[in-house]
Amino acid sequence: MSKQYIFIDDSGDTGFKKSSSSHFLIAAVIVVDEEKKQLLNDAITLFRRNLGWYELDEFKFSITNKKTVLKLIDFIKEFDFSAQVMVLDKAKLTAENIPKDKATLYYRVVKELLLKLKLTDPVITIDGRAGKQYAKEIKTYLRQSLREAGVHGSRIYLVDSRKNSLVQLADIVAGSVSRSYSTDKTDSAVYIKALGNKITKIHEFET
């Protein structure tokens, strides 16, 4: 059976201030097979070069020109990948369900999405610029959670998203779905529609 390569990034935040986002999302881009992963990575690299960007210039939904986002989506749609997203609607959390530690909530949402993916021999890559302690904690938490769910042998890597085009693609997916909840924006449905059937499932985080 082919390996599953899974790339994780988020949109929104895990805070509960007035300035915080209404939703927090984790997106997973899934590629089955090393060759397909390389083809998708090479396509994004080529697209970046065609823009005249530097190697470490990052595709990030929140800051990338939205016309460029749509062109990127159109450019890579022919490649063999899928995506799933876990959405936390903070309004549905009760006071008892809000953890004191923001990281705990982040870990829980990532875990719940991974458990929806029916993992077999997964290689999981997560945006991890938050530091060594964070990397150690989330690796330990996810490995234990996956083992308890019967998933053994998972490999988990924390990377600088500037150096990983497929983590950047997960950011674009997360941002596209997140924008669909901003119904006050005229382009709220544009990006999720552009991704089309590449997004195979949007899950709601169960509190």
Coordinates of C-alpha atoms in Angstrom, one line a residue, residues 1-194:
M1 CA 0.0 0.0 0.0
S2 CA 1.3 3.5 -0.9
K3 CA 2.3 5.9 1.8
Q4 CA 0.1 8.8 2.7
Y5 CA 1.8 12.1 2.8
I6 CA -0.1 14.6 4.8
F7 CA 0.6 18.3 5.1
I8 CA -1.0 20.4 7.8
D9 CA -1.6 24.1 8.3
D10 CA -4.2 26.3 10.0
S11 CA -6.3 29.4 9.6
G12 CA -7.7 31.7 12.3
D13 CA -6.5 31.5 15.9
T14 CA -7.3 29.6 19.1
G15 CA -8.0 32.8 21.1
F16 CA -11.3 34.0 22.6
K17 CA -10.8 37.7 22.7
K18 CA -13.1 40.2 20.9
S19 CA -10.4 40.5 18.2
S20 CA -10.1 36.7 17.8
S21 CA -11.4 34.8 14.7
S22 CA -14.8 33.3 14.9
H23 CA -13.6 30.0 13.6
F24 CA -10.3 28.0 13.8
L25 CA -9.5 25.6 11.0
I26 CA -7.0 22.9 10.4
A27 CA -6.5 21.7 6.8
A28 CA -4.8 18.6 5.6
V29 CA -3.5 18.2 2.0
I30 CA -3.2 14.4 1.3
V31 CA -1.0 12.9 -1.4
V32 CA -0.7 9.2 -1.9
D33 CA 2.5 8.1 -3.5
E34 CA 6.0 9.7 -3.5
E35 CA 6.0 10.4 -7.2
K36 CA 2.6 12.3 -7.0
K37 CA 3.9 14.3 -4.1
Q38 CA 7.0 15.3 -6.0
L39 CA 5.0 16.3 -9.1
L40 CA 2.8 18.5 -7.0
N41 CA 5.7 20.1 -5.2
D42 CA 7.5 20.7 -8.5
A43 CA 4.4 22.4 -9.9
I44 CA 4.2 24.8 -7.0
T45 CA 7.9 25.5 -7.3
L46 CA 7.5 26.2 -11.0
F47 CA 4.5 28.5 -10.4
R48 CA 6.6 30.4 -7.8
R49 CA 9.5 30.9 -10.2
N50 CA 7.1 32.0 -13.0
L51 CA 6.0 34.8 -10.6
G52 CA 9.6 35.9 -10.3
W53 CA 9.5 35.1 -6.6
Y54 CA 12.5 33.9 -4.5
E55 CA 12.7 30.3 -3.2
L56 CA 11.6 31.3 0.3
D57 CA 8.8 33.6 -0.8
E58 CA 5.7 31.9 0.7
F59 CA 2.2 31.3 -0.5
K60 CA 0.0 32.3 2.4
F61 CA -3.7 33.0 2.0
S62 CA -3.8 35.9 4.4
I63 CA -1.1 37.9 2.6
T64 CA -0.9 36.6 -1.0
N65 CA -2.7 38.6 -3.6
K66 CA -6.0 36.9 -4.1
K67 CA -5.7 36.8 -7.9
T68 CA -2.4 34.9 -7.4
V69 CA -4.2 32.5 -5.0
L70 CA -6.8 31.7 -7.7
K71 CA -4.1 31.3 -10.4
L72 CA -2.2 28.9 -8.1
I73 CA -5.3 26.9 -7.4
D74 CA -6.1 26.7 -11.1
F75 CA -2.5 25.7 -11.9
I76 CA -2.3 22.8 -9.5
K77 CA -5.9 21.4 -9.7
E78 CA -4.9 18.8 -12.3
F79 CA -2.5 17.2 -9.9
D80 CA -3.5 14.2 -7.8
F81 CA -4.1 15.4 -4.3
S82 CA -7.1 15.8 -2.0
A83 CA -7.8 17.9 1.1
Q84 CA -9.9 17.7 4.2
V85 CA -10.6 20.4 6.8
M86 CA -11.6 20.4 10.5
V87 CA -13.6 23.5 11.5
L88 CA -14.0 24.7 15.1
D89 CA -16.8 27.2 15.5
K90 CA -15.8 28.9 18.8
A91 CA -19.4 30.0 19.4
K92 CA -20.3 26.3 20.0
L93 CA -17.8 25.9 22.8
T94 CA -19.1 26.1 26.3
A95 CA -17.0 27.6 29.1
E96 CA -16.1 24.1 30.4
N97 CA -14.8 23.1 27.0
I98 CA -12.4 26.0 26.5
P99 CA -8.9 24.9 27.6
K100 CA -6.8 27.3 29.6
D101 CA -3.8 26.5 27.3
K102 CA -4.3 27.6 23.7
A103 CA -1.9 24.9 22.5
T104 CA -4.1 22.2 23.9
L105 CA -7.0 23.3 21.7
Y106 CA -4.7 23.4 18.7
Y107 CA -3.5 19.9 19.4
R108 CA -7.0 18.6 19.8
V109 CA -8.2 20.0 16.5
V110 CA -5.2 18.6 14.6
K111 CA -5.7 15.2 16.3
E112 CA -9.4 15.1 15.4
L113 CA -8.7 15.8 11.8
L114 CA -6.0 13.2 11.5
L115 CA -8.3 10.6 13.1
K116 CA -10.9 11.3 10.3
L117 CA -8.3 10.5 7.6
K118 CA -8.2 6.7 7.9
L119 CA -4.4 6.7 8.2
T120 CA -2.2 4.0 6.9
D121 CA 1.6 4.4 7.1
P122 CA 1.3 8.2 7.3
V123 CA 4.1 10.8 6.9
I124 CA 2.7 13.9 8.6
T125 CA 4.3 17.3 8.0
I126 CA 3.1 20.3 10.1
D127 CA 4.0 24.0 10.0
G128 CA 6.3 24.3 13.0
R129 CA 8.0 27.6 13.4
A130 CA 6.8 28.0 17.0
G131 CA 9.9 26.4 18.6
K132 CA 11.5 23.2 19.8
Q133 CA 9.3 22.7 22.9
Y134 CA 6.1 23.1 20.8
A135 CA 7.5 20.6 18.3
K136 CA 8.3 18.1 21.0
E137 CA 4.9 18.4 22.7
I138 CA 2.8 18.1 19.6
K139 CA 4.8 15.1 18.3
T140 CA 4.4 13.3 21.6
Y141 CA 0.7 14.1 21.8
L142 CA -0.1 13.1 18.2
R143 CA 1.9 9.9 18.3
Q144 CA 0.2 8.8 21.5
S145 CA -3.2 9.8 20.2
L146 CA -2.7 7.9 16.9
R147 CA -1.4 4.8 18.6
E148 CA -4.4 4.8 20.9
A149 CA -6.5 4.9 17.7
G150 CA -4.6 1.9 16.2
V151 CA -2.4 3.9 13.9
H152 CA 1.2 2.8 14.4
G153 CA 4.5 3.8 12.8
S154 CA 3.4 7.4 11.9
R155 CA 6.2 9.8 11.2
I156 CA 5.6 13.4 12.2
Y157 CA 7.8 16.3 11.1
L158 CA 7.6 20.0 12.1
V159 CA 9.0 22.3 9.4
D160 CA 9.4 25.9 8.5
S161 CA 6.5 26.5 6.1
R162 CA 8.7 28.8 4.0
K163 CA 10.7 25.7 3.0
N164 CA 7.7 23.4 2.2
S165 CA 5.4 24.2 -0.7
L166 CA 2.8 21.5 0.3
V167 CA 2.4 23.0 3.8
Q168 CA 1.8 26.3 2.0
L169 CA -0.8 24.6 -0.1
A170 CA -2.5 23.4 3.1
D171 CA -2.5 27.1 4.3
I172 CA -4.2 28.1 1.0
V173 CA -6.9 25.4 1.5
A174 CA -7.4 26.4 5.2
G175 CA -7.7 30.1 4.2
S176 CA -10.1 29.4 1.4
V177 CA -12.4 27.5 3.6
S178 CA -12.1 30.1 6.4
R179 CA -13.0 32.8 3.9
S180 CA -16.3 31.0 3.2
Y181 CA -17.4 31.8 6.7
S182 CA -16.9 35.5 6.2
T183 CA -20.2 36.0 4.5
D184 CA -19.8 39.8 4.7
K185 CA -17.0 39.6 2.1
T186 CA -17.9 39.7 -1.5
D187 CA -15.4 36.9 -2.3
S188 CA -16.4 34.6 0.5
A189 CA -17.3 31.7 -1.7
V190 CA -14.8 32.3 -4.5
Y191 CA -11.8 30.3 -3.3
I192 CA -13.6 27.2 -1.9
K193 CA -15.5 27.1 -5.2
A194 CA -12.2 27.2 -7.1

